[in-house]
Tab-separated table of C-alpha atoms and ligand atoms in Angstrom:
chain	number	residue	atom	x	y	z
E	1	MET	CA	-90.155	155.784	207.589
E	2	THR	CA	-91.931	153.908	204.777
E	3	SER	CA	-91.584	155.243	201.111
E	4	LEU	CA	-94.269	155.289	198.601
E	5	PRO	CA	-94.270	152.366	196.130
E	6	SER	CA	-91.547	153.091	193.524
E	7	LYS	CA	-92.341	154.207	189.866
E	8	GLN	CA	-91.316	150.558	188.685
E	9	ALA	CA	-93.368	148.858	191.333
E	10	ARG	CA	-96.708	151.010	190.595
E	11	ALA	CA	-96.179	150.272	186.748
E	12	ALA	CA	-95.749	146.548	187.579
E	13	GLN	CA	-98.997	146.428	189.320
E	14	THR	CA	-100.667	147.865	186.393
E	15	LEU	CA	-98.895	145.563	183.945
E	16	THR	CA	-100.015	142.510	185.681
E	17	ASP	CA	-103.580	143.631	186.240
E	18	PRO	CA	-105.807	141.576	183.956
E	19	ARG	CA	-107.698	144.909	183.269
E	20	TRP	CA	-104.754	146.685	181.701
E	21	PRO	CA	-104.836	144.776	178.450
E	22	LEU	CA	-108.719	145.492	178.103
E	23	VAL	CA	-107.554	149.362	178.694
E	24	GLN	CA	-104.930	148.877	176.090
E	25	GLN	CA	-107.170	147.349	173.443
E	26	ARG	CA	-109.870	149.985	174.594
E	27	ASP	CA	-112.306	147.126	174.691
E	28	LYS	CA	-115.987	148.315	174.630
E	29	THR	CA	-117.087	145.329	176.158
E	30	ALA	CA	-115.342	146.182	179.502
E	31	ASP	CA	-117.099	149.561	179.714
E	32	GLY	CA	-119.268	149.784	182.705
E	33	ARG	CA	-117.373	146.874	184.439
E	34	PHE	CA	-114.688	149.204	185.694
E	35	VAL	CA	-112.827	152.519	185.109
E	36	TYR	CA	-109.432	153.667	185.231
E	37	SER	CA	-107.848	156.751	186.610
E	38	VAL	CA	-104.774	158.828	185.600
E	39	LYS	CA	-102.651	160.187	188.274
E	40	THR	CA	-100.963	162.871	186.389
E	41	THR	CA	-104.240	164.450	184.866
E	42	GLY	CA	-106.581	163.648	188.087
E	43	ILE	CA	-109.525	162.075	185.767
E	44	TYR	CA	-111.015	158.795	185.334
E	45	CYS	CA	-112.147	157.036	181.912
E	46	ARG	CA	-113.874	154.199	180.692
E	47	PRO	CA	-111.776	151.087	179.541
E	48	SER	CA	-112.835	152.168	175.805
E	49	CYS	CA	-111.703	155.848	176.176
E	50	SER	CA	-110.244	157.196	172.826
E	51	ALA	CA	-107.928	159.516	174.987
E	52	ARG	CA	-104.025	158.969	174.580
E	53	GLN	CA	-103.014	156.209	176.751
E	54	ALA	CA	-101.457	157.020	179.763
E	55	LEU	CA	-98.343	155.557	181.371
E	56	PRO	CA	-98.987	152.450	183.363
E	57	GLU	CA	-97.374	153.571	186.471
E	58	ASN	CA	-99.864	156.683	186.387
E	59	VAL	CA	-102.733	154.387	186.070
E	60	GLN	CA	-105.365	152.933	189.103
E	61	PHE	CA	-108.126	150.899	188.561
E	62	HIS	CA	-111.568	151.185	190.057
E	63	SER	CA	-114.720	149.084	190.607
E	64	SER	CA	-117.067	151.947	190.023
E	65	CYS	CA	-117.238	155.584	189.314
E	66	GLN	CA	-118.115	156.374	192.699
E	67	ALA	CA	-114.853	154.698	194.174
E	68	ALA	CA	-112.939	156.830	191.563
E	69	GLU	CA	-114.426	159.835	192.803
E	70	ASP	CA	-114.117	158.993	196.351
E	71	SER	CA	-110.363	159.107	195.537
E	72	GLY	CA	-110.505	162.211	194.002
E	73	PHE	CA	-110.717	161.624	190.315
E	74	ARG	CA	-112.724	163.681	188.033
E	75	PRO	CA	-114.847	161.922	185.108
E	76	CYS	CA	-113.303	162.503	181.671
E	77	LEU	CA	-115.225	164.873	179.477
E	78	ARG	CA	-114.496	162.939	176.361
E	79	CYS	CA	-115.753	159.316	177.266
E	80	LYS	CA	-118.183	160.510	180.010
E	81	PRO	CA	-117.520	157.398	182.512
E	82	ASN	CA	-120.318	158.662	184.737
E	83	GLN	CA	-123.013	158.779	182.122
E	84	ALA	CA	-124.896	155.413	180.717
E	85	SER	CA	-123.589	155.130	177.046
E	86	LEU	CA	-126.174	154.463	174.191
E	87	ALA	CA	-124.784	150.439	174.432
E	88	GLU	CA	-125.396	150.277	177.959
E	89	GLN	CA	-128.957	151.792	177.824
E	90	GLN	CA	-129.701	149.410	175.103
E	91	GLN	CA	-128.452	146.436	177.183
E	92	ALA	CA	-130.703	147.648	180.264
E	93	LEU	CA	-133.854	147.534	177.752
E	94	VAL	CA	-132.785	144.200	176.583
E	95	GLU	CA	-132.435	142.769	180.376
E	96	GLN	CA	-135.651	144.417	180.994
E	97	ALA	CA	-137.397	142.433	178.402
E	98	CYS	CA	-135.472	139.239	179.437
E	99	ARG	CA	-136.893	139.847	182.876
E	100	LEU	CA	-140.411	140.320	181.582
E	101	ILE	CA	-140.245	137.327	179.375
E	102	ALA	CA	-138.569	135.099	182.484
E	103	GLU	CA	-141.492	136.219	184.732
E	104	ALA	CA	-144.429	135.616	182.562
E	105	GLU	CA	-146.639	132.585	182.840
E	106	THR	CA	-146.965	132.676	178.980
E	107	PRO	CA	-144.812	134.292	176.761
E	108	PRO	CA	-145.614	137.959	176.025
E	109	SER	CA	-146.185	138.852	172.142
E	110	LEU	CA	-143.557	140.791	170.429
E	111	GLU	CA	-145.879	143.883	170.401
E	112	GLN	CA	-146.421	143.581	174.015
E	113	LEU	CA	-142.475	143.577	175.055
E	114	ALA	CA	-141.811	146.381	172.561
E	115	ALA	CA	-144.520	148.495	174.146
E	116	GLN	CA	-143.010	147.682	177.481
E	117	VAL	CA	-139.748	149.099	176.774
E	118	GLY	CA	-140.921	151.967	174.648
E	119	LEU	CA	-139.772	150.908	171.364
E	120	SER	CA	-141.197	149.999	168.071
E	121	PRO	CA	-141.747	146.021	167.353
E	122	TYR	CA	-139.328	146.264	164.329
E	123	HIS	CA	-136.572	148.211	166.500
E	124	PHE	CA	-137.021	146.054	169.451
E	125	HIS	CA	-136.784	142.855	167.430
E	126	ARG	CA	-133.295	143.911	166.017
E	127	LEU	CA	-132.042	145.228	169.021
E	128	PHE	CA	-132.826	141.838	170.845
E	129	LYS	CA	-131.376	139.903	168.387
E	130	SER	CA	-128.289	142.054	168.310
E	131	ILE	CA	-127.415	141.981	171.851
E	132	THR	CA	-128.811	138.304	172.919
E	133	GLY	CA	-128.241	136.530	169.270
E	134	VAL	CA	-131.306	135.065	169.802
E	135	THR	CA	-135.069	136.377	168.655
E	136	PRO	CA	-137.324	137.132	171.666
E	137	LYS	CA	-139.329	134.241	170.933
E	138	GLY	CA	-136.046	131.951	170.703
E	139	TYR	CA	-135.385	133.291	174.259
E	140	ALA	CA	-138.610	132.367	175.558
E	141	ASN	CA	-138.411	128.897	174.241
E	142	ALA	CA	-134.768	128.531	175.882
E	143	GLN	CA	-136.302	129.785	179.245
E	144	ARG	CA	-139.023	127.069	179.068
E	145	ALA	CA	-136.718	124.534	178.000
E	146	ALA	CA	-134.641	125.589	181.243
E	147	ARG	CA	-137.575	124.931	183.273
E	148	VAL	CA	-137.922	121.345	181.592
E	149	ARG	CA	-134.376	120.804	182.571
E	150	ASN	CA	-134.779	121.466	186.325
E	151	HIS	CA	-137.436	119.042	186.184
E	152	LEU	CA	-135.632	116.444	184.392
E	153	GLN	CA	-133.058	116.674	186.577
E	154	GLN	CA	-135.368	115.944	189.537
E	155	GLY	CA	-135.784	112.707	187.680
E	156	GLU	CA	-139.509	113.254	186.573
E	157	THR	CA	-140.489	111.491	183.492
E	158	VAL	CA	-140.065	113.565	180.444
E	159	THR	CA	-143.710	113.948	179.964
E	160	ALA	CA	-144.538	115.087	183.171
E	161	ALA	CA	-141.345	117.538	182.905
E	162	LEU	CA	-142.672	119.040	179.527
E	163	TYR	CA	-146.525	119.334	180.916
E	164	ASP	CA	-144.939	121.059	184.183
E	165	ALA	CA	-143.010	123.483	181.741
E	166	GLY	CA	-146.307	124.490	180.006
E	167	PHE	CA	-145.612	122.683	176.970
E	168	ASN	CA	-148.968	120.801	175.674
E	169	SER	CA	-147.281	119.101	172.728
E	170	SER	CA	-144.570	117.354	173.404
E	171	GLY	CA	-143.815	116.750	169.725
E	172	ARG	CA	-143.104	120.263	169.322
E	173	PHE	CA	-140.727	120.431	172.177
E	174	TYR	CA	-138.749	117.549	170.937
E	175	THR	CA	-138.060	119.365	167.509
E	176	VAL	CA	-136.414	122.178	169.452
E	177	ALA	CA	-134.854	120.447	172.541
E	178	ASP	CA	-131.622	119.282	170.459
E	179	LYS	CA	-130.992	123.168	169.763
E	180	LEU	CA	-131.749	124.258	173.108
E	181	LEU	CA	-130.459	121.862	175.410
E	182	GLY	CA	-127.552	120.935	173.123
E	183	MET	CA	-128.884	117.275	173.984
E	184	THR	CA	-132.223	115.432	174.287
E	185	PRO	CA	-134.077	115.314	177.117
E	186	ARG	CA	-133.601	111.664	177.844
E	187	ALA	CA	-129.595	112.140	177.484
E	188	TYR	CA	-129.910	114.861	180.051
E	189	ARG	CA	-131.686	113.053	182.635
E	190	ASP	CA	-129.140	110.352	182.209
E	191	GLY	CA	-126.473	112.600	183.486
E	192	GLY	CA	-125.218	114.517	180.411
E	193	THR	CA	-123.863	111.792	178.196
E	194	ASN	CA	-122.125	112.933	175.242
E	195	VAL	CA	-121.877	116.629	176.586
E	196	ARG	CA	-118.680	118.337	175.044
E	197	ILE	CA	-116.974	120.371	177.877
E	198	ARG	CA	-113.925	122.777	176.616
E	199	TYR	CA	-111.725	124.060	179.126
E	200	ALA	CA	-108.327	125.918	179.564
E	201	ILE	CA	-106.156	126.703	182.897
E	202	GLY	CA	-104.667	130.142	183.697
E	203	SER	CA	-103.358	131.776	186.619
E	204	CYS	CA	-105.094	134.170	189.293
E	205	SER	CA	-103.937	136.072	192.542
E	206	LEU	CA	-105.577	132.777	194.381
E	207	GLY	CA	-103.596	130.483	192.751
E	208	ARG	CA	-104.405	128.099	189.364
E	209	LEU	CA	-107.744	128.538	187.937
E	210	LEU	CA	-109.873	126.411	185.588
E	211	VAL	CA	-112.595	127.779	183.619
E	212	ALA	CA	-115.011	125.077	181.654
E	213	GLN	CA	-117.498	125.880	179.052
E	214	SER	CA	-120.361	123.760	177.741
E	215	ASP	CA	-122.595	124.351	174.647
E	216	ARG	CA	-124.815	126.688	176.949
E	217	GLY	CA	-122.399	128.660	178.801
E	218	ILE	CA	-119.509	128.532	181.513
E	219	CYS	CA	-120.185	125.320	183.514
E	220	ALA	CA	-117.100	125.379	186.029
E	221	ILE	CA	-114.832	128.016	187.641
E	222	LEU	CA	-112.532	126.161	189.737
E	223	PHE	CA	-109.600	127.056	192.079
E	224	GLY	CA	-106.265	124.773	192.643
E	225	ASP	CA	-102.901	124.444	193.191
E	226	ASN	CA	-101.796	122.610	190.046
E	227	SER	CA	-103.184	121.549	186.761
E	228	GLN	CA	-103.827	117.762	187.437
E	229	GLU	CA	-105.957	118.695	190.652
E	230	LEU	CA	-108.044	120.947	188.606
E	231	GLU	CA	-108.492	118.311	185.783
E	232	ASP	CA	-109.382	115.646	188.268
E	233	ASP	CA	-111.899	118.123	189.905
E	234	LEU	CA	-113.615	118.789	186.635
E	235	GLN	CA	-113.730	115.225	185.771
E	236	ARG	CA	-115.469	114.214	189.039
E	237	ARG	CA	-117.982	116.883	188.652
E	238	PHE	CA	-118.782	115.749	184.955
E	239	PRO	CA	-118.157	112.277	185.052
E	240	ARG	CA	-119.910	111.316	181.903
E	241	ALA	CA	-118.831	114.438	179.699
E	242	GLU	CA	-116.352	114.300	176.847
E	243	LEU	CA	-113.714	116.915	178.102
E	244	GLU	CA	-111.260	118.737	175.915
E	245	ILE	CA	-108.676	121.405	176.241
E	246	ALA	CA	-110.008	124.707	174.602
E	247	ASP	CA	-108.095	126.482	171.451
E	248	ALA	CA	-106.524	129.702	171.568
E	249	ALA	CA	-109.977	131.602	170.962
E	250	PHE	CA	-110.890	130.696	174.425
E	251	SER	CA	-108.287	132.516	175.938
E	252	GLN	CA	-110.566	135.795	175.796
E	253	THR	CA	-113.206	134.009	177.692
E	254	LEU	CA	-110.383	132.785	180.235
E	255	SER	CA	-108.942	136.385	180.607
E	256	GLU	CA	-112.729	137.760	181.208
E	257	VAL	CA	-113.409	135.085	184.026
E	258	ILE	CA	-110.014	135.916	185.781
E	259	THR	CA	-110.642	139.868	185.591
E	260	PHE	CA	-114.160	139.022	187.346
E	261	VAL	CA	-112.332	136.854	189.947
E	262	GLU	CA	-109.934	139.795	190.672
E	263	ALA	CA	-112.657	142.249	190.800
E	264	PRO	CA	-116.130	140.397	191.430
E	265	ALA	CA	-117.856	144.065	191.425
E	266	THR	CA	-117.220	144.208	187.730
E	267	GLY	CA	-119.876	141.636	187.040
E	268	LEU	CA	-119.399	138.550	184.631
E	269	SER	CA	-121.170	139.156	181.174
E	270	LEU	CA	-120.901	136.030	180.143
E	271	PRO	CA	-123.579	133.043	180.212
E	272	LEU	CA	-123.453	130.174	182.971
E	273	ASP	CA	-124.632	127.130	182.407
E	274	ILE	CA	-125.716	126.060	186.106
E	275	ARG	CA	-126.327	122.341	186.872
E	276	GLY	CA	-127.924	120.990	189.949
E	277	THR	CA	-130.915	119.740	191.730
E	278	VAL	CA	-133.813	122.329	191.998
E	279	PHE	CA	-132.753	122.747	195.725
E	280	GLN	CA	-129.199	123.554	194.750
E	281	GLN	CA	-130.552	126.093	192.249
E	282	ARG	CA	-132.808	127.749	194.290
E	283	VAL	CA	-129.827	128.146	197.236
E	284	TRP	CA	-127.236	129.431	194.436
E	285	GLN	CA	-129.775	131.873	193.182
E	286	ALA	CA	-129.902	133.125	196.653
E	287	LEU	CA	-126.241	133.458	196.974
E	288	GLN	CA	-126.108	135.479	193.605
E	289	ALA	CA	-128.353	138.017	195.353
E	290	ILE	CA	-125.524	138.697	197.796
E	291	PRO	CA	-123.639	141.947	196.687
E	292	PRO	CA	-119.588	141.982	196.756
E	293	GLY	CA	-118.450	143.276	200.138
E	294	GLU	CA	-121.598	141.647	202.146
E	295	THR	CA	-121.860	138.188	203.602
E	296	ALA	CA	-124.884	135.997	204.832
E	297	SER	CA	-125.300	133.101	207.047
E	298	TYR	CA	-125.866	129.919	206.020
E	299	ARG	CA	-129.495	130.270	208.257
E	300	GLN	CA	-129.920	133.590	206.473
E	301	VAL	CA	-129.886	131.864	203.070
E	302	ALA	CA	-132.160	129.262	204.285
E	303	GLU	CA	-134.635	131.469	205.307
E	304	SER	CA	-134.400	133.614	202.064
E	305	ILE	CA	-135.215	130.653	200.171
E	306	GLY	CA	-138.344	129.791	202.567
E	307	SER	CA	-136.629	126.618	203.746
E	308	PRO	CA	-135.332	127.945	207.339
E	309	ARG	CA	-134.828	124.613	208.835
E	310	ALA	CA	-132.612	123.477	205.832
E	311	VAL	CA	-129.394	125.108	207.170
E	312	ARG	CA	-127.629	122.041	206.589
E	313	ALA	CA	-128.735	121.338	202.999
E	314	VAL	CA	-127.630	125.142	202.317
E	315	ALA	CA	-124.081	124.177	203.266
E	316	GLY	CA	-124.196	120.936	201.214
E	317	ALA	CA	-125.267	123.120	198.165
E	318	CYS	CA	-122.833	125.710	198.704
E	319	ALA	CA	-119.900	122.737	199.075
E	320	ALA	CA	-121.458	121.247	195.682
E	321	ASN	CA	-121.120	124.453	193.802
E	322	SER	CA	-118.992	124.365	190.706
E	323	LEU	CA	-118.924	128.139	189.698
E	324	ALA	CA	-116.365	129.755	192.103
E	325	VAL	CA	-117.232	133.322	192.661
E	326	ALA	CA	-120.090	133.571	189.914
E	327	VAL	CA	-121.981	131.865	192.322
E	328	PRO	CA	-120.419	133.663	195.248
E	329	CYS	CA	-120.590	130.449	197.963
E	330	HIS	CA	-117.500	132.476	199.531
E	331	ARG	CA	-119.982	135.295	200.763
E	332	VAL	CA	-121.901	132.632	203.094
E	333	VAL	CA	-120.257	132.466	206.683
E	334	ARG	CA	-121.066	130.918	210.118
E	335	ASN	CA	-124.047	132.755	212.229
E	336	ASP	CA	-121.542	134.085	214.386
E	337	GLY	CA	-119.836	135.861	211.369
E	338	GLY	CA	-116.744	133.248	211.484
E	339	LEU	CA	-115.370	132.271	208.301
E	340	SER	CA	-116.389	128.229	208.697
E	341	GLY	CA	-115.336	126.246	205.427
E	342	TYR	CA	-114.767	126.918	201.873
E	343	ARG	CA	-114.631	124.033	198.917
E	344	TRP	CA	-111.564	125.753	197.775
E	345	GLY	CA	-109.876	126.502	201.225
E	346	VAL	CA	-110.464	128.810	203.856
E	347	GLU	CA	-107.495	130.934	202.801
E	348	ARG	CA	-109.077	131.691	199.635
E	349	LYS	CA	-112.316	132.657	201.139
E	350	ARG	CA	-110.438	135.063	203.458
E	351	ALA	CA	-108.569	136.681	200.560
E	352	LEU	CA	-111.832	137.082	198.405
E	353	LEU	CA	-113.769	139.007	201.260
E	354	GLU	CA	-110.604	140.998	201.943
E	355	LYS	CA	-110.628	141.944	198.372
E	356	GLU	CA	-114.323	142.726	198.134
E	357	ALA	CA	-114.154	144.444	201.634
E	358	ASP	CA	-111.862	147.345	199.843
Z	1	LIG	ZN1	-111.985	159.288	178.818
């Protein structure tokens, strides 16, 4: 006869879960990424709920409200976890505006954007800046700069890349390029010389984990068995960058990534700095469209990017991925559904897929 896990075992499970500190700190930024339930009351809450905190042995984490309700819990009346908070509604409006900017050939005006999301230009501008840290115009410039970056990585000349991205005056671009790219276009094409990358190493259920960040976002999430192996891997991927160990302030970022790796359905709100050829970027974008819990074959991915015969090249792009889980190359399987290889070991791939299948 098997007995239920002891009180200590249940407490230990909660105490070692990376989501528990977020609940203890009532971290608002964790809202929407997961909920937790309390066995003794039968309710579930947002991480930021102001209700008295439960004992760890009575707490359980769920990736969504639906998952908590399927386990028989009711939404808390105080934090209303099943209704979008004001912050979430505002976040959704800003995301909508970001999509409009990204999809437009020429950047929409402030008035057009504000009208699309149903706010006055004044309020929209303030809200956009408070959430993204940049103005709508600054964001549109960064989008165009990203397009230039893609062309530069293909080896196009700087002038041609500017032209392709819709900049008609290269002089104007150079004045903003340094700020947007963190380096000049020529330095970027030359392999990222002088780029500063900070990194930290922590532990997760799949072993050791390295998280690296450039000025533009998270540029590497790598698994390994020890620190030396991870540092060598990072150096190989960014041979000309200046690598340095991050200071203590980075631990928040590290813990956010670990939370995400442990429960990918919670999503990662940190910006990513994705570097690769245009083809690799197309593949990685297609991978990001495969939801947690589902898989696709190399052939399906090749078809989804409109290159049905590029199956081997798709496999190559998966192997070159530097952002484990954030670019979910573990969700790509053989045509017959078999696991096939994984850059960080097939055992980790199996563990990730099993975790997501729950
Ligand atoms: Zn609550």
